[in-house]
């Protein structure tokens, strides 16, 4: 038996693409809160404590929607592990370690391949068919992201920069984030977006505990950076804004958005980073960055208009157990 729903209210929801875009844009404010935390804790410790806060927010939601958990099958559990362990935990750790051990520009460039992984997996797993001109639009979006990140310069000095463990870790992170987008879209065919968001955070917590235990980093706080009060405030804001709120918006939008479209909407993330650098840190936006910014926004508007014309009421297929 199958059932079709368009939204929680039963009415077609048309703003999913822009909710995905807004959710991804909120990821760009994460560094504002992470700066102080990195002075006192390791990356793994920050992610662990962030997920503890998110667990406290997610646990009541899971209890309220516990009846939905009965519909989870083995294939859904695998998708949840990709989303929680892969997207929430392992990908972030791989990306961080790649930044530490490799060339920054090379790591950032390889991370931009995430849409290619997501689009390929969406075609394979979700059987999504791409619209006309999607290939050229994807190339324009990637070109815009490149200009936004590197400007007119080359991101690496020689081809050997791509050979090494750090490049493999960067590609692994991009693949896991792309896979997380696709598997999240798959799960929304069975579970509500609040449930998927909560499970993402709750299921990542045990793995993060294990990772923190293996690393055995001492829990120390330098009072010169504001003490536990300021650290706790930054941790709370980081968990609730670029953490909980962003993912709620993201998965709500993903309910009615193809994974291949959503992965391009996620390019709002680097655009937010550029705006934060401009407004907060007073870094001048270069002509190349402005062109890249314009290219990305142009592609996003074109894709949004295509969806409005071709898929005015995208529906989520929900299969009963």
PDB file of C-alpha atoms in Angstrom, residues 1-290:
ATOM      1  CA  UNK A   1       0.000   0.000   0.000  1.00  0.00           C
ATOM      2  CA  UNK A   2       1.350   3.457  -0.830  1.00  0.00           C
ATOM      3  CA  UNK A   3       0.283   6.967  -0.032  1.00  0.00           C
ATOM      4  CA  UNK A   4       1.183  10.352  -1.504  1.00  0.00           C
ATOM      5  CA  UNK A   5       1.601  13.461   0.571  1.00  0.00           C
ATOM      6  CA  UNK A   6       2.889  16.864  -0.431  1.00  0.00           C
ATOM      7  CA  UNK A   7       3.317  18.411   2.981  1.00  0.00           C
ATOM      8  CA  UNK A   8       2.313  17.919   6.585  1.00  0.00           C
ATOM      9  CA  UNK A   9      -0.852  19.921   5.938  1.00  0.00           C
ATOM     10  CA  UNK A  10      -1.757  17.924   2.825  1.00  0.00           C
ATOM     11  CA  UNK A  11      -1.232  20.920   0.518  1.00  0.00           C
ATOM     12  CA  UNK A  12       1.520  21.142  -2.102  1.00  0.00           C
ATOM     13  CA  UNK A  13       4.599  22.876  -0.728  1.00  0.00           C
ATOM     14  CA  UNK A  14       6.450  24.955  -3.316  1.00  0.00           C
ATOM     15  CA  UNK A  15       9.228  26.591  -1.322  1.00  0.00           C
ATOM     16  CA  UNK A  16      11.348  23.520  -0.602  1.00  0.00           C
ATOM     17  CA  UNK A  17      14.264  24.558  -2.814  1.00  0.00           C
ATOM     18  CA  UNK A  18      14.628  27.873  -1.003  1.00  0.00           C
ATOM     19  CA  UNK A  19      14.371  26.225   2.418  1.00  0.00           C
ATOM     20  CA  UNK A  20      17.272  23.939   1.449  1.00  0.00           C
ATOM     21  CA  UNK A  21      19.167  27.029   0.297  1.00  0.00           C
ATOM     22  CA  UNK A  22      18.445  28.887   3.549  1.00  0.00           C
ATOM     23  CA  UNK A  23      19.387  25.888   5.689  1.00  0.00           C
ATOM     24  CA  UNK A  24      22.699  25.490   3.853  1.00  0.00           C
ATOM     25  CA  UNK A  25      23.332  29.236   4.103  1.00  0.00           C
ATOM     26  CA  UNK A  26      23.119  29.002   7.887  1.00  0.00           C
ATOM     27  CA  UNK A  27      26.064  26.590   7.826  1.00  0.00           C
ATOM     28  CA  UNK A  28      28.177  29.555   6.729  1.00  0.00           C
ATOM     29  CA  UNK A  29      27.789  31.312  10.094  1.00  0.00           C
ATOM     30  CA  UNK A  30      29.293  28.347  11.947  1.00  0.00           C
ATOM     31  CA  UNK A  31      32.840  29.849  12.047  1.00  0.00           C
ATOM     32  CA  UNK A  32      31.536  32.861  14.006  1.00  0.00           C
ATOM     33  CA  UNK A  33      30.800  30.562  16.952  1.00  0.00           C
ATOM     34  CA  UNK A  34      33.569  28.023  16.377  1.00  0.00           C
ATOM     35  CA  UNK A  35      36.477  30.490  16.677  1.00  0.00           C
ATOM     36  CA  UNK A  36      36.327  30.757  20.485  1.00  0.00           C
ATOM     37  CA  UNK A  37      35.582  27.047  20.887  1.00  0.00           C
ATOM     38  CA  UNK A  38      38.667  26.029  18.882  1.00  0.00           C
ATOM     39  CA  UNK A  39      40.829  27.968  21.335  1.00  0.00           C
ATOM     40  CA  UNK A  40      39.688  25.697  24.147  1.00  0.00           C
ATOM     41  CA  UNK A  41      38.800  22.304  22.637  1.00  0.00           C
ATOM     42  CA  UNK A  42      39.654  20.002  19.769  1.00  0.00           C
ATOM     43  CA  UNK A  43      37.366  19.656  16.760  1.00  0.00           C
ATOM     44  CA  UNK A  44      36.133  16.239  17.942  1.00  0.00           C
ATOM     45  CA  UNK A  45      35.329  17.605  21.389  1.00  0.00           C
ATOM     46  CA  UNK A  46      33.395  20.520  19.884  1.00  0.00           C
ATOM     47  CA  UNK A  47      31.357  18.236  17.622  1.00  0.00           C
ATOM     48  CA  UNK A  48      30.703  15.863  20.534  1.00  0.00           C
ATOM     49  CA  UNK A  49      29.448  18.604  22.872  1.00  0.00           C
ATOM     50  CA  UNK A  50      27.401  20.120  20.061  1.00  0.00           C
ATOM     51  CA  UNK A  51      25.678  16.779  19.526  1.00  0.00           C
ATOM     52  CA  UNK A  52      25.035  16.439  23.273  1.00  0.00           C
ATOM     53  CA  UNK A  53      23.115  19.734  23.131  1.00  0.00           C
ATOM     54  CA  UNK A  54      21.322  18.600  19.972  1.00  0.00           C
ATOM     55  CA  UNK A  55      20.467  15.276  21.621  1.00  0.00           C
ATOM     56  CA  UNK A  56      18.691  17.129  24.440  1.00  0.00           C
ATOM     57  CA  UNK A  57      16.618  18.957  21.826  1.00  0.00           C
ATOM     58  CA  UNK A  58      16.020  15.892  19.622  1.00  0.00           C
ATOM     59  CA  UNK A  59      15.149  13.263  22.238  1.00  0.00           C
ATOM     60  CA  UNK A  60      11.683  14.713  23.060  1.00  0.00           C
ATOM     61  CA  UNK A  61      10.883  14.848  19.333  1.00  0.00           C
ATOM     62  CA  UNK A  62      11.810  11.201  18.875  1.00  0.00           C
ATOM     63  CA  UNK A  63       9.716  10.221  21.888  1.00  0.00           C
ATOM     64  CA  UNK A  64       6.721  12.104  20.481  1.00  0.00           C
ATOM     65  CA  UNK A  65       7.174  10.466  17.069  1.00  0.00           C
ATOM     66  CA  UNK A  66       8.226   7.054  18.339  1.00  0.00           C
ATOM     67  CA  UNK A  67       5.423   5.406  16.347  1.00  0.00           C
ATOM     68  CA  UNK A  68       7.246   6.383  13.150  1.00  0.00           C
ATOM     69  CA  UNK A  69      10.283   4.381  14.203  1.00  0.00           C
ATOM     70  CA  UNK A  70       8.323   1.152  13.675  1.00  0.00           C
ATOM     71  CA  UNK A  71       8.403   1.770   9.919  1.00  0.00           C
ATOM     72  CA  UNK A  72      12.216   1.734   9.833  1.00  0.00           C
ATOM     73  CA  UNK A  73      13.629  -1.282   8.013  1.00  0.00           C
ATOM     74  CA  UNK A  74      17.189  -2.467   7.457  1.00  0.00           C
ATOM     75  CA  UNK A  75      17.585  -0.371   4.282  1.00  0.00           C
ATOM     76  CA  UNK A  76      16.436   2.725   6.198  1.00  0.00           C
ATOM     77  CA  UNK A  77      18.939   1.972   8.955  1.00  0.00           C
ATOM     78  CA  UNK A  78      21.734   1.925   6.383  1.00  0.00           C
ATOM     79  CA  UNK A  79      20.584   5.294   5.037  1.00  0.00           C
ATOM     80  CA  UNK A  80      20.433   6.683   8.584  1.00  0.00           C
ATOM     81  CA  UNK A  81      24.008   5.570   9.222  1.00  0.00           C
ATOM     82  CA  UNK A  82      25.148   7.402   6.074  1.00  0.00           C
ATOM     83  CA  UNK A  83      23.329  10.547   7.208  1.00  0.00           C
ATOM     84  CA  UNK A  84      24.381  10.459  10.885  1.00  0.00           C
ATOM     85  CA  UNK A  85      27.737   8.682  11.018  1.00  0.00           C
ATOM     86  CA  UNK A  86      28.773   9.706   7.524  1.00  0.00           C
ATOM     87  CA  UNK A  87      27.373  13.228   7.127  1.00  0.00           C
ATOM     88  CA  UNK A  88      27.377  14.395  10.757  1.00  0.00           C
ATOM     89  CA  UNK A  89      30.520  12.769  12.108  1.00  0.00           C
ATOM     90  CA  UNK A  90      32.989  11.065   9.758  1.00  0.00           C
ATOM     91  CA  UNK A  91      32.810  13.581   6.884  1.00  0.00           C
ATOM     92  CA  UNK A  92      33.527  16.507   9.206  1.00  0.00           C
ATOM     93  CA  UNK A  93      36.461  14.678  10.780  1.00  0.00           C
ATOM     94  CA  UNK A  94      37.889  13.685   7.379  1.00  0.00           C
ATOM     95  CA  UNK A  95      37.580  17.247   6.089  1.00  0.00           C
ATOM     96  CA  UNK A  96      39.225  18.694   9.212  1.00  0.00           C
ATOM     97  CA  UNK A  97      42.121  16.217   9.073  1.00  0.00           C
ATOM     98  CA  UNK A  98      42.564  16.896   5.343  1.00  0.00           C
ATOM     99  CA  UNK A  99      42.873  20.616   6.089  1.00  0.00           C
ATOM    100  CA  UNK A 100      45.503  19.936   8.736  1.00  0.00           C
ATOM    101  CA  UNK A 101      47.603  17.464   6.740  1.00  0.00           C
ATOM    102  CA  UNK A 102      47.227  18.760   3.180  1.00  0.00           C
ATOM    103  CA  UNK A 103      47.172  21.829   0.971  1.00  0.00           C
ATOM    104  CA  UNK A 104      44.221  24.085   1.882  1.00  0.00           C
ATOM    105  CA  UNK A 105      43.333  25.051  -1.684  1.00  0.00           C
ATOM    106  CA  UNK A 106      43.531  21.471  -2.913  1.00  0.00           C
ATOM    107  CA  UNK A 107      41.211  20.291  -0.126  1.00  0.00           C
ATOM    108  CA  UNK A 108      38.703  23.057  -0.843  1.00  0.00           C
ATOM    109  CA  UNK A 109      38.746  22.314  -4.571  1.00  0.00           C
ATOM    110  CA  UNK A 110      38.142  18.602  -4.077  1.00  0.00           C
ATOM    111  CA  UNK A 111      35.318  19.396  -1.648  1.00  0.00           C
ATOM    112  CA  UNK A 112      33.571  21.293  -4.476  1.00  0.00           C
ATOM    113  CA  UNK A 113      33.036  17.947  -6.214  1.00  0.00           C
ATOM    114  CA  UNK A 114      30.276  17.149  -3.699  1.00  0.00           C
ATOM    115  CA  UNK A 115      27.442  17.973  -6.183  1.00  0.00           C
ATOM    116  CA  UNK A 116      28.834  15.422  -8.639  1.00  0.00           C
ATOM    117  CA  UNK A 117      28.667  12.668  -6.008  1.00  0.00           C
ATOM    118  CA  UNK A 118      25.146  13.692  -4.993  1.00  0.00           C
ATOM    119  CA  UNK A 119      23.832  13.858  -8.557  1.00  0.00           C
ATOM    120  CA  UNK A 120      25.347  10.493  -9.465  1.00  0.00           C
ATOM    121  CA  UNK A 121      23.930   8.809  -6.357  1.00  0.00           C
ATOM    122  CA  UNK A 122      20.529  10.457  -6.889  1.00  0.00           C
ATOM    123  CA  UNK A 123      20.344   8.957 -10.371  1.00  0.00           C
ATOM    124  CA  UNK A 124      21.466   5.555  -9.087  1.00  0.00           C
ATOM    125  CA  UNK A 125      19.505   5.305  -5.824  1.00  0.00           C
ATOM    126  CA  UNK A 126      16.491   7.573  -6.334  1.00  0.00           C
ATOM    127  CA  UNK A 127      16.231   7.165 -10.128  1.00  0.00           C
ATOM    128  CA  UNK A 128      16.058  10.933 -10.528  1.00  0.00           C
ATOM    129  CA  UNK A 129      15.965  12.206 -14.093  1.00  0.00           C
ATOM    130  CA  UNK A 130      17.771  15.464 -14.727  1.00  0.00           C
ATOM    131  CA  UNK A 131      15.993  18.251 -16.637  1.00  0.00           C
ATOM    132  CA  UNK A 132      17.238  19.833 -19.825  1.00  0.00           C
ATOM    133  CA  UNK A 133      20.315  22.048 -19.583  1.00  0.00           C
ATOM    134  CA  UNK A 134      21.137  20.702 -16.106  1.00  0.00           C
ATOM    135  CA  UNK A 135      24.687  19.808 -17.183  1.00  0.00           C
ATOM    136  CA  UNK A 136      25.591  23.334 -18.363  1.00  0.00           C
ATOM    137  CA  UNK A 137      23.927  24.814 -15.271  1.00  0.00           C
ATOM    138  CA  UNK A 138      25.977  22.518 -13.046  1.00  0.00           C
ATOM    139  CA  UNK A 139      29.184  23.580 -14.796  1.00  0.00           C
ATOM    140  CA  UNK A 140      28.260  27.251 -14.370  1.00  0.00           C
ATOM    141  CA  UNK A 141      27.554  26.691 -10.665  1.00  0.00           C
ATOM    142  CA  UNK A 142      30.881  24.889 -10.165  1.00  0.00           C
ATOM    143  CA  UNK A 143      32.680  27.655 -12.065  1.00  0.00           C
ATOM    144  CA  UNK A 144      31.006  30.257  -9.868  1.00  0.00           C
ATOM    145  CA  UNK A 145      32.006  28.340  -6.732  1.00  0.00           C
ATOM    146  CA  UNK A 146      35.587  28.126  -8.002  1.00  0.00           C
ATOM    147  CA  UNK A 147      35.748  31.902  -8.584  1.00  0.00           C
ATOM    148  CA  UNK A 148      34.154  32.511  -5.203  1.00  0.00           C
ATOM    149  CA  UNK A 149      36.834  30.400  -3.507  1.00  0.00           C
ATOM    150  CA  UNK A 150      40.005  30.914  -5.568  1.00  0.00           C
ATOM    151  CA  UNK A 151      39.351  33.892  -7.861  1.00  0.00           C
ATOM    152  CA  UNK A 152      41.465  33.868 -11.040  1.00  0.00           C
ATOM    153  CA  UNK A 153      44.341  31.955  -9.438  1.00  0.00           C
ATOM    154  CA  UNK A 154      45.176  28.268  -9.681  1.00  0.00           C
ATOM    155  CA  UNK A 155      44.360  26.364  -6.469  1.00  0.00           C
ATOM    156  CA  UNK A 156      47.533  24.293  -6.513  1.00  0.00           C
ATOM    157  CA  UNK A 157      51.117  24.623  -7.614  1.00  0.00           C
ATOM    158  CA  UNK A 158      51.618  21.239  -9.248  1.00  0.00           C
ATOM    159  CA  UNK A 159      49.749  18.038 -10.050  1.00  0.00           C
ATOM    160  CA  UNK A 160      51.495  16.213  -7.225  1.00  0.00           C
ATOM    161  CA  UNK A 161      49.419  18.235  -4.755  1.00  0.00           C
ATOM    162  CA  UNK A 162      46.499  15.956  -5.538  1.00  0.00           C
ATOM    163  CA  UNK A 163      48.408  12.791  -4.645  1.00  0.00           C
ATOM    164  CA  UNK A 164      48.356  11.894  -0.967  1.00  0.00           C
ATOM    165  CA  UNK A 165      46.260  10.882   1.999  1.00  0.00           C
ATOM    166  CA  UNK A 166      44.785  14.369   2.426  1.00  0.00           C
ATOM    167  CA  UNK A 167      43.294  14.307  -1.090  1.00  0.00           C
ATOM    168  CA  UNK A 168      41.675  10.924  -0.385  1.00  0.00           C
ATOM    169  CA  UNK A 169      40.207  12.286   2.862  1.00  0.00           C
ATOM    170  CA  UNK A 170      38.867  15.388   1.088  1.00  0.00           C
ATOM    171  CA  UNK A 171      37.230  13.244  -1.602  1.00  0.00           C
ATOM    172  CA  UNK A 172      35.844  10.952   1.094  1.00  0.00           C
ATOM    173  CA  UNK A 173      34.259  13.898   2.883  1.00  0.00           C
ATOM    174  CA  UNK A 174      32.731  15.188  -0.369  1.00  0.00           C
ATOM    175  CA  UNK A 175      31.341  11.729  -1.176  1.00  0.00           C
ATOM    176  CA  UNK A 176      29.854  11.308   2.312  1.00  0.00           C
ATOM    177  CA  UNK A 177      28.219  14.748   2.254  1.00  0.00           C
ATOM    178  CA  UNK A 178      26.820  14.068  -1.204  1.00  0.00           C
ATOM    179  CA  UNK A 179      25.592  10.668  -0.062  1.00  0.00           C
ATOM    180  CA  UNK A 180      24.039  12.240   3.024  1.00  0.00           C
ATOM    181  CA  UNK A 181      21.944  14.518   0.809  1.00  0.00           C
ATOM    182  CA  UNK A 182      20.674  11.585  -1.262  1.00  0.00           C
ATOM    183  CA  UNK A 183      20.006   9.305   1.710  1.00  0.00           C
ATOM    184  CA  UNK A 184      18.231  12.097   3.551  1.00  0.00           C
ATOM    185  CA  UNK A 185      15.929  12.524   0.550  1.00  0.00           C
ATOM    186  CA  UNK A 186      15.353   8.760   0.514  1.00  0.00           C
ATOM    187  CA  UNK A 187      14.443   8.680   4.218  1.00  0.00           C
ATOM    188  CA  UNK A 188      11.918  11.490   3.764  1.00  0.00           C
ATOM    189  CA  UNK A 189       9.846   9.042   1.728  1.00  0.00           C
ATOM    190  CA  UNK A 190       9.123   7.192   4.987  1.00  0.00           C
ATOM    191  CA  UNK A 191       9.803   9.563   7.902  1.00  0.00           C
ATOM    192  CA  UNK A 192       8.846  13.156   8.670  1.00  0.00           C
ATOM    193  CA  UNK A 193      11.597  15.749   8.409  1.00  0.00           C
ATOM    194  CA  UNK A 194      11.658  16.368  12.195  1.00  0.00           C
ATOM    195  CA  UNK A 195      12.252  12.662  12.771  1.00  0.00           C
ATOM    196  CA  UNK A 196      15.091  12.473  10.223  1.00  0.00           C
ATOM    197  CA  UNK A 197      16.724  15.567  11.746  1.00  0.00           C
ATOM    198  CA  UNK A 198      16.488  14.120  15.267  1.00  0.00           C
ATOM    199  CA  UNK A 199      17.807  10.704  14.238  1.00  0.00           C
ATOM    200  CA  UNK A 200      20.750  12.356  12.455  1.00  0.00           C
ATOM    201  CA  UNK A 201      21.928  13.935  15.694  1.00  0.00           C
ATOM    202  CA  UNK A 202      21.022  11.133  18.120  1.00  0.00           C
ATOM    203  CA  UNK A 203      22.620   8.321  16.098  1.00  0.00           C
ATOM    204  CA  UNK A 204      25.868  10.270  15.592  1.00  0.00           C
ATOM    205  CA  UNK A 205      26.387  10.719  19.333  1.00  0.00           C
ATOM    206  CA  UNK A 206      27.652   7.187  20.223  1.00  0.00           C
ATOM    207  CA  UNK A 207      30.219   7.279  17.412  1.00  0.00           C
ATOM    208  CA  UNK A 208      31.445  10.692  18.533  1.00  0.00           C
ATOM    209  CA  UNK A 209      31.849   9.414  22.107  1.00  0.00           C
ATOM    210  CA  UNK A 210      34.004   6.565  20.807  1.00  0.00           C
ATOM    211  CA  UNK A 211      36.119   8.921  18.661  1.00  0.00           C
ATOM    212  CA  UNK A 212      36.655  11.315  21.582  1.00  0.00           C
ATOM    213  CA  UNK A 213      37.645   8.404  23.806  1.00  0.00           C
ATOM    214  CA  UNK A 214      40.137   7.085  21.251  1.00  0.00           C
ATOM    215  CA  UNK A 215      41.736  10.506  20.808  1.00  0.00           C
ATOM    216  CA  UNK A 216      42.040  10.996  24.587  1.00  0.00           C
ATOM    217  CA  UNK A 217      42.341  14.765  24.288  1.00  0.00           C
ATOM    218  CA  UNK A 218      42.404  16.477  27.708  1.00  0.00           C
ATOM    219  CA  UNK A 219      39.360  18.610  28.535  1.00  0.00           C
ATOM    220  CA  UNK A 220      40.960  21.934  29.400  1.00  0.00           C
ATOM    221  CA  UNK A 221      39.684  25.490  29.292  1.00  0.00           C
ATOM    222  CA  UNK A 222      41.811  28.595  29.023  1.00  0.00           C
ATOM    223  CA  UNK A 223      40.114  31.192  31.193  1.00  0.00           C
ATOM    224  CA  UNK A 224      41.812  33.863  29.136  1.00  0.00           C
ATOM    225  CA  UNK A 225      39.277  33.186  26.391  1.00  0.00           C
ATOM    226  CA  UNK A 226      36.221  34.013  28.468  1.00  0.00           C
ATOM    227  CA  UNK A 227      35.747  31.009  30.729  1.00  0.00           C
ATOM    228  CA  UNK A 228      33.060  28.348  30.616  1.00  0.00           C
ATOM    229  CA  UNK A 229      30.255  30.914  30.384  1.00  0.00           C
ATOM    230  CA  UNK A 230      31.359  32.298  27.027  1.00  0.00           C
ATOM    231  CA  UNK A 231      32.265  28.834  25.739  1.00  0.00           C
ATOM    232  CA  UNK A 232      28.844  27.484  26.767  1.00  0.00           C
ATOM    233  CA  UNK A 233      27.065  30.391  25.061  1.00  0.00           C
ATOM    234  CA  UNK A 234      29.009  29.889  21.841  1.00  0.00           C
ATOM    235  CA  UNK A 235      28.384  26.137  21.961  1.00  0.00           C
ATOM    236  CA  UNK A 236      24.650  26.658  22.485  1.00  0.00           C
ATOM    237  CA  UNK A 237      24.362  29.162  19.629  1.00  0.00           C
ATOM    238  CA  UNK A 238      26.402  26.953  17.321  1.00  0.00           C
ATOM    239  CA  UNK A 239      24.266  23.914  18.112  1.00  0.00           C
ATOM    240  CA  UNK A 240      20.938  25.687  17.716  1.00  0.00           C
ATOM    241  CA  UNK A 241      21.563  27.957  14.701  1.00  0.00           C
ATOM    242  CA  UNK A 242      23.946  26.348  12.165  1.00  0.00           C
ATOM    243  CA  UNK A 243      23.101  23.012  13.807  1.00  0.00           C
ATOM    244  CA  UNK A 244      19.448  22.388  14.680  1.00  0.00           C
ATOM    245  CA  UNK A 245      17.667  25.236  12.871  1.00  0.00           C
ATOM    246  CA  UNK A 246      19.654  24.800   9.664  1.00  0.00           C
ATOM    247  CA  UNK A 247      18.972  21.058   9.500  1.00  0.00           C
ATOM    248  CA  UNK A 248      15.251  21.472  10.236  1.00  0.00           C
ATOM    249  CA  UNK A 249      14.987  23.944   7.354  1.00  0.00           C
ATOM    250  CA  UNK A 250      17.162  21.733   5.173  1.00  0.00           C
ATOM    251  CA  UNK A 251      15.191  18.519   5.653  1.00  0.00           C
ATOM    252  CA  UNK A 252      11.830  20.306   5.470  1.00  0.00           C
ATOM    253  CA  UNK A 253      12.890  21.682   2.091  1.00  0.00           C
ATOM    254  CA  UNK A 254      14.336  18.355   1.013  1.00  0.00           C
ATOM    255  CA  UNK A 255      10.890  16.758   1.426  1.00  0.00           C
ATOM    256  CA  UNK A 256       9.779  18.433  -1.814  1.00  0.00           C
ATOM    257  CA  UNK A 257      13.121  18.904  -3.590  1.00  0.00           C
ATOM    258  CA  UNK A 258      15.081  16.473  -5.728  1.00  0.00           C
ATOM    259  CA  UNK A 259      18.484  15.596  -4.301  1.00  0.00           C
ATOM    260  CA  UNK A 260      20.157  16.779  -7.526  1.00  0.00           C
ATOM    261  CA  UNK A 261      18.529  20.210  -7.114  1.00  0.00           C
ATOM    262  CA  UNK A 262      19.235  20.308  -3.376  1.00  0.00           C
ATOM    263  CA  UNK A 263      22.968  19.740  -3.804  1.00  0.00           C
ATOM    264  CA  UNK A 264      23.156  22.892  -5.945  1.00  0.00           C
ATOM    265  CA  UNK A 265      21.078  24.837  -3.423  1.00  0.00           C
ATOM    266  CA  UNK A 266      23.781  23.916  -0.900  1.00  0.00           C
ATOM    267  CA  UNK A 267      26.161  26.206  -2.798  1.00  0.00           C
ATOM    268  CA  UNK A 268      24.623  29.016  -0.738  1.00  0.00           C
ATOM    269  CA  UNK A 269      27.038  27.816   1.962  1.00  0.00           C
ATOM    270  CA  UNK A 270      30.236  29.286   0.408  1.00  0.00           C
ATOM    271  CA  UNK A 271      28.326  32.448  -0.516  1.00  0.00           C
ATOM    272  CA  UNK A 272      27.433  32.975   3.138  1.00  0.00           C
ATOM    273  CA  UNK A 273      31.092  32.533   4.037  1.00  0.00           C
ATOM    274  CA  UNK A 274      32.092  35.309   1.624  1.00  0.00           C
ATOM    275  CA  UNK A 275      29.410  37.644   3.020  1.00  0.00           C
ATOM    276  CA  UNK A 276      30.516  36.913   6.605  1.00  0.00           C
ATOM    277  CA  UNK A 277      34.115  37.745   5.681  1.00  0.00           C
ATOM    278  CA  UNK A 278      32.931  40.999   4.073  1.00  0.00           C
ATOM    279  CA  UNK A 279      30.564  42.189   6.828  1.00  0.00           C
ATOM    280  CA  UNK A 280      32.318  40.898   9.963  1.00  0.00           C
ATOM    281  CA  UNK A 281      35.997  40.737   9.009  1.00  0.00           C
ATOM    282  CA  UNK A 282      35.911  43.581   6.446  1.00  0.00           C
ATOM    283  CA  UNK A 283      37.538  41.558   3.693  1.00  0.00           C
ATOM    284  CA  UNK A 284      37.011  43.163   0.282  1.00  0.00           C
ATOM    285  CA  UNK A 285      34.989  41.171  -2.250  1.00  0.00           C
ATOM    286  CA  UNK A 286      37.108  40.874  -5.390  1.00  0.00           C
ATOM    287  CA  UNK A 287      35.705  41.152  -8.942  1.00  0.00           C
ATOM    288  CA  UNK A 288      36.236  37.404  -9.408  1.00  0.00           C
ATOM    289  CA  UNK A 289      34.231  36.665  -6.255  1.00  0.00           C
ATOM    290  CA  UNK A 290      31.466  38.995  -7.406  1.00  0.00           C
TER     291      UNK A 290
END
